[in-house]
Short mmCIF file of C-alpha atoms and ligand atoms in Angstrom, two decimals:
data_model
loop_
_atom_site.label_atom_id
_atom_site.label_comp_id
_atom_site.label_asym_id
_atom_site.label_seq_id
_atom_site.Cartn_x
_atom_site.Cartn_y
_atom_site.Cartn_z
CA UNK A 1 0.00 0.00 0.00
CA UNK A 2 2.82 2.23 1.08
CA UNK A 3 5.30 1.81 -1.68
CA UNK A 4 2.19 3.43 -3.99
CA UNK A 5 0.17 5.71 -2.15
CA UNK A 6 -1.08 7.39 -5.48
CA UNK A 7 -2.48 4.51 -6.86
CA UNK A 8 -4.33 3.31 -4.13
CA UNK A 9 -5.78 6.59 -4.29
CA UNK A 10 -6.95 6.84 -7.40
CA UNK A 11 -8.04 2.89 -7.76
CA UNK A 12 -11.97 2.82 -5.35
CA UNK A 13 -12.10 -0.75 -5.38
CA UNK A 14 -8.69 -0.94 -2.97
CA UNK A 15 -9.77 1.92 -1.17
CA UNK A 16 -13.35 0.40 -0.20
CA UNK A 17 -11.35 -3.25 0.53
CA UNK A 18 -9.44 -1.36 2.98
CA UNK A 19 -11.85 -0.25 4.39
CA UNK A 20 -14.11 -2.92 4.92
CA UNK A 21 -10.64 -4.62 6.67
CA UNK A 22 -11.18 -1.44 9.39
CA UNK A 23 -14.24 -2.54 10.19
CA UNK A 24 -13.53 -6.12 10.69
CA UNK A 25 -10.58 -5.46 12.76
CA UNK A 26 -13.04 -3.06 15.03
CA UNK A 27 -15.24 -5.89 15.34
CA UNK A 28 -12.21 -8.71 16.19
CA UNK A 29 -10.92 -6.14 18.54
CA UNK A 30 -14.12 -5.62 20.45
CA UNK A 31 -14.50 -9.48 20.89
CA UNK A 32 -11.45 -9.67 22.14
CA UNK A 33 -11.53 -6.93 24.19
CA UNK A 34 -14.36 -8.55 26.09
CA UNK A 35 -13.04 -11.96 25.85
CA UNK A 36 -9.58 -10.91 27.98
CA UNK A 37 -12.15 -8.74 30.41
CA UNK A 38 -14.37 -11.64 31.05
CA UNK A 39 -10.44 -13.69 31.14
CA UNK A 40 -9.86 -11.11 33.82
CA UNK A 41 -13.25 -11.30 35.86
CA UNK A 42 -12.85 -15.18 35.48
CA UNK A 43 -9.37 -15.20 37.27
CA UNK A 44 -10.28 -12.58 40.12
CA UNK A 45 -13.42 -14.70 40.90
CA UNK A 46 -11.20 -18.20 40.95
CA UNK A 47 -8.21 -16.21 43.09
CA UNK A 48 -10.71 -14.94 45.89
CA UNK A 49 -11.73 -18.49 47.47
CA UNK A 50 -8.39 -20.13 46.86
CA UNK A 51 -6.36 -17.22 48.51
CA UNK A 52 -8.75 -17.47 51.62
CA UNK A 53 -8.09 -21.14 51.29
CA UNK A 54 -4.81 -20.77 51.26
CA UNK A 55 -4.56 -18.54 53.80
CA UNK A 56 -6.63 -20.86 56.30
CA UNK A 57 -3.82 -23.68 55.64
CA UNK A 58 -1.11 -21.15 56.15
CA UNK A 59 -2.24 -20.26 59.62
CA UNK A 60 -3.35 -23.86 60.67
CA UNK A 61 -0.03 -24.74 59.64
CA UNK A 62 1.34 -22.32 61.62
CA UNK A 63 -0.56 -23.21 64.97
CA UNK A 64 -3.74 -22.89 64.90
CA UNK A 65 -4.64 -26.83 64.25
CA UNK A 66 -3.89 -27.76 68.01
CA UNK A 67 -6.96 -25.47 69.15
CA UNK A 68 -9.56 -27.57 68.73
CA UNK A 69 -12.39 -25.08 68.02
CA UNK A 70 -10.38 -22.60 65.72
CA UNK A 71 -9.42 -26.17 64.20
CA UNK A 72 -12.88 -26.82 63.29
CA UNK A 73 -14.35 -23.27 62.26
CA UNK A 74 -10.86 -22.87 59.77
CA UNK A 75 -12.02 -26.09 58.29
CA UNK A 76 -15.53 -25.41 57.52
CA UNK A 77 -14.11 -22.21 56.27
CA UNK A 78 -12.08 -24.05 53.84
CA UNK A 79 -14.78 -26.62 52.63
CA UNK A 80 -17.64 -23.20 51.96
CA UNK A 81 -14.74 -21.83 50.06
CA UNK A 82 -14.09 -25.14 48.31
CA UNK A 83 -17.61 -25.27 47.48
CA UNK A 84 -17.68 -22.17 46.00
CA UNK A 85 -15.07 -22.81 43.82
CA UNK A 86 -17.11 -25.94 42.38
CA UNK A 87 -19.90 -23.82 41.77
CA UNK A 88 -17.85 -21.14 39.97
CA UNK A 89 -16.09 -23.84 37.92
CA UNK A 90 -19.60 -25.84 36.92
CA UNK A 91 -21.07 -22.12 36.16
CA UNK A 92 -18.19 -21.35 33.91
CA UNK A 93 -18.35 -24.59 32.20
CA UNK A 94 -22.12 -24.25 31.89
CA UNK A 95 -22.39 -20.82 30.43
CA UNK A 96 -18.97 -21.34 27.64
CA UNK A 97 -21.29 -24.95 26.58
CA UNK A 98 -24.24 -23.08 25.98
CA UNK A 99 -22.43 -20.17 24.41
CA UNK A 100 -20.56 -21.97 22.12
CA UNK A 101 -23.43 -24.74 21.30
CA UNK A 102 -26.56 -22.67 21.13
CA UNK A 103 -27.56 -22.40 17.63
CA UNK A 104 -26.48 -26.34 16.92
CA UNK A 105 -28.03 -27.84 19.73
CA UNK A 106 -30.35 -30.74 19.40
CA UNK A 107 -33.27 -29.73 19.49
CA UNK A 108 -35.61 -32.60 21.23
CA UNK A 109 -39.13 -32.21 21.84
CA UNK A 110 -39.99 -31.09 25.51
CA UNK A 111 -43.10 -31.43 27.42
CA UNK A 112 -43.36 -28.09 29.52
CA UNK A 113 -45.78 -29.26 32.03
CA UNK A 114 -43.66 -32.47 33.07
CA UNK A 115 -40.18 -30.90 33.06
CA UNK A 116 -41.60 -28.10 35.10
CA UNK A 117 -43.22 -29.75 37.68
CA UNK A 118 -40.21 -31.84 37.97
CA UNK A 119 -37.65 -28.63 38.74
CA UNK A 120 -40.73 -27.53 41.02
CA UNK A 121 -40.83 -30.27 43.18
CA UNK A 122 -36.91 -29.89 43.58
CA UNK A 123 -37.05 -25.98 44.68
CA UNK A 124 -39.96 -26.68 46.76
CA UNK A 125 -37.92 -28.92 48.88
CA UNK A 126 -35.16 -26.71 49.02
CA UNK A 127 -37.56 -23.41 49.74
CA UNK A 128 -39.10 -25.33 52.56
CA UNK A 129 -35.48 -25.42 54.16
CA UNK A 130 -36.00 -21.36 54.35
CA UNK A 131 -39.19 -21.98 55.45
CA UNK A 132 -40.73 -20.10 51.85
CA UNK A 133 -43.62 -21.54 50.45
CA UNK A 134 -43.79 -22.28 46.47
CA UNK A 135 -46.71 -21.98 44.55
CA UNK A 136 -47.27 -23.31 41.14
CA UNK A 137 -50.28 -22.88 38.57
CA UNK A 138 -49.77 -24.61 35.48
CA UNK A 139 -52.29 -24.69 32.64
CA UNK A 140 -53.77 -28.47 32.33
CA UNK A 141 -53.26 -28.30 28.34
CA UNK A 142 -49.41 -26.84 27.28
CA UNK A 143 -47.82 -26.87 23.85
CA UNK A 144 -44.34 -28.49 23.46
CA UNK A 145 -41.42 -26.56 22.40
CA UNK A 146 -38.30 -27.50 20.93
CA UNK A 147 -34.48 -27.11 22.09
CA UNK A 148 -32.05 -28.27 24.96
CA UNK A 149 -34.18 -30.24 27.31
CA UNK A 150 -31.70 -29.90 30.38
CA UNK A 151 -31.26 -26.42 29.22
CA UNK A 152 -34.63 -25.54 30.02
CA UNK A 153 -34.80 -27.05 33.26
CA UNK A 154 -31.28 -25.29 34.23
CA UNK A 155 -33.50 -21.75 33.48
CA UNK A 156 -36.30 -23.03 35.65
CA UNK A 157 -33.55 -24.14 38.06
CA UNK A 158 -31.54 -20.68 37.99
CA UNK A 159 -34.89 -18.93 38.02
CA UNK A 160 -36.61 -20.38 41.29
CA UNK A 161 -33.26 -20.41 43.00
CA UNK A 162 -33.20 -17.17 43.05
CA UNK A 163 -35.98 -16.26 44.03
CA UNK A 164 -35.28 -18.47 47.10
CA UNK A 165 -31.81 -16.87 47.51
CA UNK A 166 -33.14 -13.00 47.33
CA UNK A 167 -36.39 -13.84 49.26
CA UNK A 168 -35.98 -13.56 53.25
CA UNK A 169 -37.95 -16.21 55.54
CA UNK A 170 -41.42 -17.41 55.61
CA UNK A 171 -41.62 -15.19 52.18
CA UNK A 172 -43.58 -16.69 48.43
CA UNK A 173 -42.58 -17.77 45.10
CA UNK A 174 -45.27 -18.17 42.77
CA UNK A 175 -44.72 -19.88 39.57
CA UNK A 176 -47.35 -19.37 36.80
CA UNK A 177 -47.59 -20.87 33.61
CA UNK A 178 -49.85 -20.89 30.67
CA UNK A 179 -49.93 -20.42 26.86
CA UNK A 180 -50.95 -17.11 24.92
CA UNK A 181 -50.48 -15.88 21.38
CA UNK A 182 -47.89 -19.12 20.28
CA UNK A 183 -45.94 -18.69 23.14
CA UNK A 184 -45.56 -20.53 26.30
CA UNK A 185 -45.62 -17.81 29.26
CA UNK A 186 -43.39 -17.95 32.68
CA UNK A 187 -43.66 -16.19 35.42
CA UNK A 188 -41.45 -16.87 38.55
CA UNK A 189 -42.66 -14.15 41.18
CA UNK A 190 -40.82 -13.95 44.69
CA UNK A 191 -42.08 -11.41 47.66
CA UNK A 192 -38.41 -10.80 48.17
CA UNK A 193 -35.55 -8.22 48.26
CA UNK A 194 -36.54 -6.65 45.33
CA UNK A 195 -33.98 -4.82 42.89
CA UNK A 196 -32.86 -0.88 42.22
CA UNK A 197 -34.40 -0.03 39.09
CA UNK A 198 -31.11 1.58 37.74
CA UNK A 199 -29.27 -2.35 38.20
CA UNK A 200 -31.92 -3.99 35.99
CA UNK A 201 -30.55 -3.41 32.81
CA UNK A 202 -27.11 -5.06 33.84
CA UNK A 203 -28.39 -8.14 35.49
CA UNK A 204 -27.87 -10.30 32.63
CA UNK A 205 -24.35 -9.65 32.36
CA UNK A 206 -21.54 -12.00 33.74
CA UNK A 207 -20.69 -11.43 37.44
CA UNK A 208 -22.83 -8.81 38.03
CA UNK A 209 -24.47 -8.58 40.98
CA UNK A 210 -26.72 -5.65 43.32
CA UNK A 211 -24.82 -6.46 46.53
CA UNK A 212 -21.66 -8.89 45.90
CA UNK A 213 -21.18 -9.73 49.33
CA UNK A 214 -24.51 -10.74 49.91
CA UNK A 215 -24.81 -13.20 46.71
CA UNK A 216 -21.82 -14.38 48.55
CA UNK A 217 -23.43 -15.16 51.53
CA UNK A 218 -26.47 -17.03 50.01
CA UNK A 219 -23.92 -18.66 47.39
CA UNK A 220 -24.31 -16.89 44.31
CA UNK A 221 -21.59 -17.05 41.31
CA UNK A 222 -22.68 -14.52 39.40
CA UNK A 223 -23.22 -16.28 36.37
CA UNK A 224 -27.10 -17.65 36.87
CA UNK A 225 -28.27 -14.68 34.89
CA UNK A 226 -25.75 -14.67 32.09
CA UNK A 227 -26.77 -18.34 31.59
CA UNK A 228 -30.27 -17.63 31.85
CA UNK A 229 -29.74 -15.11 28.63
CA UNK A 230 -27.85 -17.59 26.67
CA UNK A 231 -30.71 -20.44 27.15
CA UNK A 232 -33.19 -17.74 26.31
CA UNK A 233 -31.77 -16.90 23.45
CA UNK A 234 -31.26 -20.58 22.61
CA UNK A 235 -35.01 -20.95 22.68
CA UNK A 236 -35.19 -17.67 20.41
CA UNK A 237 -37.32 -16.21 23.76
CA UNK A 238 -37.65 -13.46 25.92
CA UNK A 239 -37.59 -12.08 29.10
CA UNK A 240 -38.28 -9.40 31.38
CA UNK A 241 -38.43 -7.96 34.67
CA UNK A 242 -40.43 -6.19 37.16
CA UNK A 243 -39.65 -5.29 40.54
CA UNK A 244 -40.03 -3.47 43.51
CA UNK A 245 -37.10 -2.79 46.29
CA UNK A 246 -38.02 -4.21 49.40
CA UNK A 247 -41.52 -6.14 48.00
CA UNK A 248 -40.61 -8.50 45.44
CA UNK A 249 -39.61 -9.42 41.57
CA UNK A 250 -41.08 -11.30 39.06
CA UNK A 251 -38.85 -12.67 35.63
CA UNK A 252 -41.75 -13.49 32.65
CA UNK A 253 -39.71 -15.21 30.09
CA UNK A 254 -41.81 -16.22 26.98
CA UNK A 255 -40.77 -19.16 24.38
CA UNK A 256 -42.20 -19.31 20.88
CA UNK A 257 -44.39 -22.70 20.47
CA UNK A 258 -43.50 -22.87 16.68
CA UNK A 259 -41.53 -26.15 15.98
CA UNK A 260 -37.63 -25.49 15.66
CA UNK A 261 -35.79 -28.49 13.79
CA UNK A 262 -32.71 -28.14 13.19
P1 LIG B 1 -25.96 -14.62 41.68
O1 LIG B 1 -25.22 -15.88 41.59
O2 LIG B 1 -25.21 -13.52 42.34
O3 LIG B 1 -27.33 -14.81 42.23
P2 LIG B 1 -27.24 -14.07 39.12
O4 LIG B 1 -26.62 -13.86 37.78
O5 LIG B 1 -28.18 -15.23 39.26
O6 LIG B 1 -26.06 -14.12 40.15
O7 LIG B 1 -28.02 -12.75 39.50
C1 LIG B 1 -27.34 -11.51 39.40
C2 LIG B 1 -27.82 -10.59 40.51
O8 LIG B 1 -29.18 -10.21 40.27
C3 LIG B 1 -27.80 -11.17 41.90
O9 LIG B 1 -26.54 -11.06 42.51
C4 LIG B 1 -28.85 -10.31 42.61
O10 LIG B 1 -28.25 -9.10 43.01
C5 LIG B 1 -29.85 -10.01 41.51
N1 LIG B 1 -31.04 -10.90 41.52
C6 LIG B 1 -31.26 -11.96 40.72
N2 LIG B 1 -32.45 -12.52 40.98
C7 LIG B 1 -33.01 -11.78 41.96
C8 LIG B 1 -34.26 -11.83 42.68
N3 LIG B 1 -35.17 -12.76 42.42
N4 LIG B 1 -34.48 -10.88 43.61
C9 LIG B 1 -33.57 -9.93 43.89
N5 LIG B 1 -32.37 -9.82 43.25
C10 LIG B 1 -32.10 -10.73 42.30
#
């Protein structure tokens, strides 16, 4: 290009390759851009449980295993933080599989009434443990749809845990479902925490979260909502929010009927 600038000038079929070449290299740049951020976010959420677990060796090590009680708190330190890191690691693998598969996935046929009263009678036993009560209403007669079968019950899954992790005590969840206009409509409604209007529109993203330390506490990754969007989108559906700070949220996500083969 260099060695004849004039040329290049006057030929319009270069200049136009060039720059379509601009654009693509924006567009590779940008991906990679986010790529090494969510690189970044990936290794500062891995590096804060295993330098705390580290940490708890390093000072059992030092002394503190022949106290008996520190002993035992250190430990159960180490095994929450353990934990944690499992259910980083299964969320990361999770959300890079659906990523990467969700326009080739099979697409099997999936009865929406049975797989959702099978993830409901899961989260009801693990509401109860909070003491919340789960309610579901489920239309007798339900279209199938079409796509990842596990897939949808890891949205259901994602969905109704947290509204169980952002709902305090002896609060509701109230599942509805029913069919309108080709679409299969859910709504997961919780009497909980609420969320700040102005955080809404980030939820979906990777690792974001309202109040970090308390997803922390009730176990959150981070990642439930980013793999919520990607199964979403695998179903070509859609979703929304509404919700109130300090009386509740409700997530309608709606999934078109129409048969998708592959
Ligand atoms: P986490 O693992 O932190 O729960 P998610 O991606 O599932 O991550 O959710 C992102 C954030 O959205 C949560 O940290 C929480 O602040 C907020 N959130 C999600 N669901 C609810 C809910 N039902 N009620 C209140 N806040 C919620």
């Amino acid at each position: 290009i260099y060695t004849n600038p004039i040329k290049l000038d006057l030929d319009p079929n270069r200049v136009l390759g060039v720059m379509a070449l601009v654009e693509d290299i924006t567009e590779i740049t940008r991906l990679e851009n986010m790529r090494s951020q969510f690189v970044a976010n990936v290794t500062h959420e891995l590096k804060t449980p295993l330098t705390s677990i580290s940490g708890f060796i390093e000072t059992l090590k030092s002394g503190a295993i022949d106290n008996k009680s520190v002993r035992s708190r250190f430990l159960d330190i180490i095994e929450i933080e353990t934990e944690r890191l499992n259910r980083l690691i299964d969320d990361i693998l999770t959300l890079s599989e659906i990523e990467n598969r969700s326009s080739n996935t099979r697409k099997e046929e999936i009865n929406v009434k049975s797989s959702i009263e099978e993830v409901f009678f899961i989260m009801k036993r693990i509401g109860e443990e909070k003491n919340i009560e789960c309610d579901l209403e489920i239309s007798s007669s339900l279209s199938s749809i079409y796509g990842n079968r596990d897939w949808f019950k890891q949205m259901l899954i994602n969905l109704i845990g947290n509204g169980i992790k952002y709902t305090n005590e002896n609060g509701k969840i109230y599942i509805k479902v029913y069919e309108k206009y080709n679409k299969i409509i859910i709504s997961v409604k919780d009497t909980g925490i609420g969320i700040p209007k102005e955080d809404i529109p980030r939820l979906f993203e990777r690792f974001y979260r309202v109040d970090k330390a308390r997803s922390r506490k009730v176990g959150g990754t981070g990642l439930g909502l980013a793999i919520v969007k990607h199964i979403i989108l695998s179903f070509k559906g859609s979703i929304s929010i509404n919700s109130t700070l300090g009386e509740g949220s409700e997530f309608v996500i709606k999934l078109p009927i129409k048969k998708m083969h592959k």
